[in-house]
XYZ file of C-alpha atoms in Angstrom:
417
model
C 54.538 96.302 55.908
C 53.466 98.812 58.575
C 54.601 102.421 58.756
C 57.464 101.740 61.158
C 58.506 98.648 59.207
C 58.761 100.757 56.050
C 60.702 103.347 58.027
C 63.257 100.725 59.122
C 63.613 99.515 55.528
C 64.126 103.099 54.321
C 66.600 103.877 57.106
C 68.606 100.702 56.465
C 68.741 101.325 52.702
C 69.817 104.966 53.197
C 72.460 104.105 55.769
C 73.882 101.292 53.666
C 74.398 103.871 50.908
C 76.013 106.262 53.378
C 78.243 103.686 55.103
C 79.469 102.240 51.820
C 80.609 105.568 50.385
C 83.903 105.718 52.278
C 85.218 102.506 50.764
C 83.558 102.808 47.345
C 84.807 106.335 46.587
C 88.422 105.481 47.399
C 88.271 102.201 45.444
C 86.733 103.884 42.395
C 89.283 106.707 42.454
C 92.138 104.222 42.736
C 90.724 102.162 39.883
C 90.260 105.106 37.501
C 93.068 107.475 38.464
C 95.592 105.266 40.226
C 95.483 107.642 43.210
C 93.784 106.830 46.509
C 94.508 110.443 47.528
C 92.084 111.610 44.836
C 89.379 109.513 46.470
C 90.298 110.897 49.894
C 89.778 114.467 48.633
C 86.373 113.553 47.215
C 85.428 111.804 50.455
C 86.472 114.868 52.447
C 84.249 117.032 50.235
C 81.435 114.553 50.863
C 81.811 114.617 54.661
C 82.761 118.257 55.250
C 79.292 119.825 54.726
C 77.563 117.626 57.317
C 77.946 119.864 60.360
C 77.308 123.063 58.362
C 74.273 121.653 56.566
C 72.776 120.080 59.698
C 71.035 123.188 61.150
C 69.873 124.313 57.690
C 68.443 120.859 56.986
C 66.723 120.819 60.368
C 65.092 124.219 59.831
C 64.019 123.326 56.298
C 62.505 120.038 57.471
C 60.628 121.726 60.317
C 59.229 124.455 58.036
C 58.411 122.266 55.049
C 54.724 122.456 54.082
C 54.966 118.846 52.928
C 57.480 117.126 55.242
C 57.130 113.775 53.461
C 58.096 115.375 50.156
C 61.032 117.162 51.784
C 62.490 114.019 53.358
C 61.979 111.934 50.235
C 63.512 114.727 48.137
C 66.584 114.952 50.384
C 67.135 111.194 50.083
C 66.621 111.402 46.325
C 69.225 114.174 46.171
C 71.613 112.000 48.160
C 71.095 109.070 45.773
C 71.422 111.297 42.702
C 74.766 112.641 43.963
C 76.072 109.085 44.483
C 74.963 108.119 40.968
C 76.540 111.265 39.497
C 79.839 110.598 41.252
C 79.729 107.053 39.862
C 79.763 108.534 36.366
C 82.053 111.543 36.888
C 84.725 110.398 39.343
C 88.026 110.064 37.511
C 86.500 111.251 34.240
C 85.344 114.837 34.813
C 87.274 117.905 35.999
C 88.105 117.689 39.705
C 86.249 120.924 40.681
C 83.027 119.540 39.185
C 83.432 116.230 41.013
C 84.119 118.015 44.307
C 81.070 120.255 43.811
C 78.833 117.208 43.325
C 80.344 115.637 46.456
C 79.629 118.769 48.486
C 76.024 118.868 47.284
C 75.512 115.182 48.053
C 77.161 115.519 51.441
C 74.804 118.378 52.279
C 71.948 115.859 52.156
C 73.815 113.616 54.590
C 72.224 114.973 57.813
C 68.815 113.807 56.584
C 70.153 110.246 56.233
C 71.269 110.164 59.866
C 69.582 112.420 62.410
C 66.925 113.676 60.022
C 65.450 110.227 59.526
C 65.675 109.365 63.223
C 63.678 112.482 64.088
C 60.658 111.019 62.250
C 60.103 108.266 64.802
C 58.123 110.538 67.131
C 55.528 110.856 64.365
C 55.457 107.161 63.515
C 55.347 105.469 66.926
C 53.085 106.542 69.817
C 54.761 107.710 73.030
C 55.546 104.979 75.530
C 57.697 101.847 75.755
C 57.012 101.083 72.090
C 58.714 104.292 71.001
C 61.683 103.560 73.256
C 62.106 100.161 71.616
C 61.695 101.792 68.200
C 64.803 103.877 68.856
C 66.646 100.657 69.642
C 65.667 99.228 66.263
C 66.669 102.475 64.559
C 70.115 102.306 66.161
C 70.401 98.752 64.879
C 70.035 99.997 61.293
C 73.195 102.090 61.728
C 75.127 99.110 63.063
C 73.708 96.702 60.474
C 74.720 99.107 57.701
C 78.214 99.404 59.199
C 78.547 95.607 58.973
C 76.958 94.967 55.586
C 77.842 98.017 53.463
C 81.654 97.632 53.340
C 81.288 93.876 52.794
C 78.785 94.408 49.971
C 80.968 97.052 48.314
C 84.010 94.797 48.545
C 82.123 91.809 47.125
C 80.604 93.679 44.165
C 83.958 95.322 43.406
C 85.703 91.934 43.539
C 83.202 90.403 41.137
C 83.326 93.339 38.730
C 84.684 96.776 39.516
C 84.147 99.682 41.893
C 81.777 101.365 39.429
C 78.954 98.825 39.879
C 79.555 98.938 43.627
C 78.941 102.699 43.629
C 75.908 102.202 41.395
C 74.519 99.698 43.912
C 74.860 102.321 46.656
C 72.997 104.832 44.500
C 70.212 102.270 43.979
C 70.030 101.689 47.728
C 69.662 105.441 48.274
C 66.936 105.627 45.621
C 65.054 102.776 47.330
C 65.237 104.728 50.595
C 63.742 107.798 48.906
C 60.865 105.760 47.453
C 60.093 104.136 50.811
C 60.312 107.492 52.623
C 57.695 108.894 50.247
C 55.215 106.246 51.483
C 55.640 106.850 55.238
C 52.490 107.982 57.095
C 54.189 110.276 59.616
C 52.453 113.412 58.249
C 49.071 111.967 59.165
C 50.331 111.095 62.667
C 51.557 114.535 63.631
C 55.240 114.408 62.779
C 55.177 117.708 61.001
C 54.367 121.024 62.598
C 50.868 122.272 62.188
C 50.147 125.606 60.524
C 49.830 127.384 63.852
C 52.854 125.761 65.501
C 55.786 127.985 66.444
C 58.671 127.880 63.990
C 62.141 127.669 65.422
C 64.901 129.841 64.000
C 68.184 128.701 62.541
C 69.975 128.746 65.896
C 67.229 127.000 67.877
C 68.810 123.561 67.629
C 72.210 124.789 68.759
C 70.584 126.772 71.572
C 68.716 123.673 72.745
C 71.890 121.583 72.676
C 73.543 124.161 74.918
C 70.730 125.169 77.268
C 69.130 121.800 78.006
C 71.347 120.024 80.494
C 70.595 116.503 79.257
C 71.164 117.432 75.604
C 74.323 119.378 76.439
C 75.758 116.461 78.401
C 75.121 113.736 75.836
C 76.191 115.900 72.883
C 79.458 116.966 74.536
C 80.271 113.424 75.666
C 79.508 111.705 72.364
C 81.357 114.372 70.377
C 84.479 113.825 72.496
C 84.090 110.065 72.286
C 83.754 110.134 68.510
C 87.121 111.824 68.145
C 88.406 108.449 69.309
C 85.931 106.309 67.361
C 86.789 108.165 64.155
C 90.404 107.037 64.382
C 89.600 103.428 65.311
C 89.610 102.081 61.736
C 93.135 103.333 61.028
C 94.423 102.227 64.420
C 92.933 98.758 63.971
C 94.946 98.343 60.762
C 98.127 99.435 62.532
C 97.435 97.189 65.535
C 96.808 94.095 63.415
C 100.045 94.743 61.528
C 102.007 95.059 64.771
C 100.455 91.799 65.982
C 101.754 90.029 62.872
C 98.539 89.961 60.854
C 98.804 92.493 58.034
C 95.342 93.056 56.622
C 93.739 91.979 59.892
C 92.396 95.453 60.595
C 89.237 94.560 58.694
C 88.722 91.593 60.999
C 89.000 93.830 64.070
C 86.550 96.412 62.733
C 84.125 93.723 61.598
C 84.241 92.261 65.110
C 83.532 95.718 66.537
C 80.619 96.301 64.132
C 79.073 92.874 64.750
C 79.404 93.410 68.490
C 77.750 96.832 68.169
C 74.854 95.321 66.238
C 74.407 92.684 68.936
C 74.645 95.323 71.659
C 72.014 97.544 70.066
C 69.603 94.618 69.648
C 70.059 93.418 73.239
C 71.352 96.042 75.661
C 69.906 98.816 73.520
C 66.412 97.462 74.118
C 66.723 97.615 77.897
C 64.097 100.055 79.123
C 64.710 99.835 82.866
C 67.897 101.925 82.797
C 67.720 105.708 82.515
C 69.097 106.848 79.158
C 71.849 109.092 80.548
C 73.172 106.302 82.738
C 73.062 103.883 79.785
C 75.109 106.347 77.706
C 77.741 106.654 80.457
C 77.995 102.904 80.868
C 78.318 102.449 77.106
C 81.158 104.977 76.832
C 82.991 103.600 79.857
C 82.563 99.966 78.807
C 83.779 100.646 75.261
C 86.805 102.509 76.591
C 87.699 99.758 79.072
C 87.434 97.008 76.430
C 89.618 98.940 73.960
C 92.177 99.628 76.707
C 92.383 95.870 77.256
C 92.694 95.301 73.485
C 95.756 97.572 73.472
C 97.496 94.898 75.573
C 96.291 91.937 73.493
C 99.018 89.392 72.632
C 97.414 88.324 69.338
C 94.946 89.429 66.694
C 92.452 86.777 67.833
C 92.410 88.114 71.391
C 92.232 91.687 70.089
C 89.256 90.723 67.878
C 87.419 89.273 70.881
C 88.018 92.467 72.854
C 86.974 94.623 69.878
C 83.735 92.613 69.749
C 83.226 93.254 73.471
C 83.885 96.963 72.887
C 81.261 96.882 70.134
C 78.711 95.265 72.439
C 79.279 98.082 74.930
C 79.084 100.709 72.179
C 75.833 99.304 70.742
C 73.409 100.935 73.220
C 75.138 104.348 73.062
C 73.289 105.490 69.948
C 70.004 104.170 71.304
C 70.444 106.162 74.519
C 71.486 109.258 72.569
C 68.429 109.139 70.314
C 66.114 108.684 73.294
C 67.578 111.686 75.069
C 67.242 113.849 71.958
C 63.627 112.776 71.457
C 62.718 113.331 75.107
C 64.326 116.723 75.683
C 64.390 118.477 72.297
C 61.840 121.320 72.001
C 59.102 120.485 69.484
C 60.025 123.220 67.016
C 63.728 122.356 67.048
C 63.596 118.565 67.256
C 64.848 117.884 63.729
C 67.609 120.467 64.192
C 68.696 118.756 67.404
C 68.865 115.379 65.651
C 70.699 116.612 62.554
C 73.103 118.841 64.489
C 73.962 116.103 66.962
C 74.711 113.705 64.117
C 76.735 116.350 62.262
C 78.878 117.140 65.301
C 79.652 113.459 65.816
C 80.624 113.029 62.166
C 82.858 116.094 62.310
C 84.469 114.755 65.489
C 85.081 111.413 63.797
C 86.701 113.164 60.820
C 88.921 115.111 63.229
C 89.979 111.896 64.929
C 90.830 110.294 61.590
C 92.974 113.311 60.685
C 94.752 113.337 64.053
C 95.682 109.671 63.877
C 97.025 110.256 60.375
C 99.426 112.819 61.816
C 100.427 110.420 64.620
C 100.656 107.284 62.476
C 104.265 106.630 63.554
C 103.247 106.218 67.206
C 102.916 102.543 68.307
C 99.385 101.253 67.655
C 98.961 100.095 71.263
C 99.626 103.639 72.459
C 97.163 105.068 69.938
C 94.498 102.570 71.002
C 95.137 103.457 74.637
C 94.589 107.098 73.689
C 91.255 106.217 72.051
C 90.228 104.330 75.182
C 91.231 107.334 77.274
C 89.013 109.632 75.183
C 86.033 107.341 75.665
C 86.596 107.079 79.427
C 86.999 110.872 79.563
C 83.723 111.190 77.637
C 81.960 109.034 80.248
C 83.366 111.239 83.010
C 82.388 114.388 81.107
C 78.819 113.169 80.823
C 78.717 112.377 84.527
C 79.853 115.895 85.406
C 77.657 117.710 82.893
C 74.508 115.689 83.549
C 74.618 116.344 87.293
C 72.150 119.072 88.353
C 73.710 122.335 89.478
C 74.032 122.795 93.265
C 71.055 124.541 94.761
C 68.710 123.561 91.938
C 66.058 120.837 92.019
C 67.015 117.694 90.135
C 64.757 118.200 87.149
C 65.244 118.491 83.397
C 67.059 121.772 82.657
C 64.503 122.534 79.975
C 61.215 124.356 80.246
C 58.579 122.742 78.116
C 60.299 119.362 77.718
C 57.747 117.190 76.042
C 58.841 113.838 77.409
C 57.945 112.354 74.053
C 60.150 109.331 74.408
C 57.616 107.598 76.559
C 56.899 108.034 80.242
C 57.628 111.126 82.224
C 60.827 113.131 82.047
C 63.605 112.246 84.433
C 63.139 113.934 87.808
C 64.328 113.606 91.345
C 61.430 111.261 91.924
C 63.123 108.687 89.775
C 64.290 107.924 86.243
C 61.907 107.338 83.410
C 61.812 103.771 82.186
C 61.697 102.426 78.534
C 63.535 102.976 75.133
C 65.749 102.104 71.661
C 67.381 103.381 66.932
């Protein structure tokens, strides 16, 4: 298996472990303590550190003398935390369990953006790298489809404990595979004489570079809606007379997203910013239609369509980060962007919990509105300022995603996670 093939295997294994945690933690807590709320507290402790740990993880990765060892160690720490929670949850004092969850969650940014940032060192610049981002995005969507199903199946055959243990094993496999990747030999790490970005470099890049600012702001707003979609899907299915059908709706969305990332996400003739806008707008429009669906079957079809539209969004986002992030802050840009989206999703989940008595159709319409607003926000923020040439708002953009950076002369072509 080549270097990029091993990367995809490592990324898929790590993201399966990450995606399965939400369901497995709650199921294990319910099984051992009789309280789903206990699992929710542990899950909150797991997710909360992501945005705070993201810049620290990015700086540490950029400054590591042995980047391969750092990435493999972060994944090993992630897997160890999952395994430790498997043993302690419901059996050890709550403060200890929460502390382990916080430590494990702090490794989370390296499972998402941290891994994706390695692609520039594994795949040469050009159309091949653009397609590589499409495949990377597919690992997120594939994990979103398979992880909850695998956790549910293992738990049904035995208990939630073995399901959590399986996630820990998946994380350990990711760490082992990451330790074999050849990105250090291909220039992924910074050389001894390379400039070292400070702790705020990633945040500064996200704010100062127009393309990064636009996509980060838009996806963060959009993920406030996406984060509440799981809860709203359960409420919508119940209102449509199919209690328990929320899983069907979210599975349809995830399968559609996987298909979208493998098809639309591999399109290289559309400029990445435009692809992101279309993805946000298309997802919002499909979910707005689903809010008016007369049955769960029709809603599932529209959720699948929304997923197809959502599929290329991550691909476009990763391409933009790779193309416009400064060399010294690239990992920070990836980890921070992922952390902000996860925090936004957590906020959306909390908000819909407060508004759970509102009709599901109205809530889904609100989610659609957020996504459409995100598309509009990107359009406004990505437009060059009046009186300035239409060029990347970033001095020293490397254009590492293949082809030249987007300019007034025309958009760059190629791309794909």
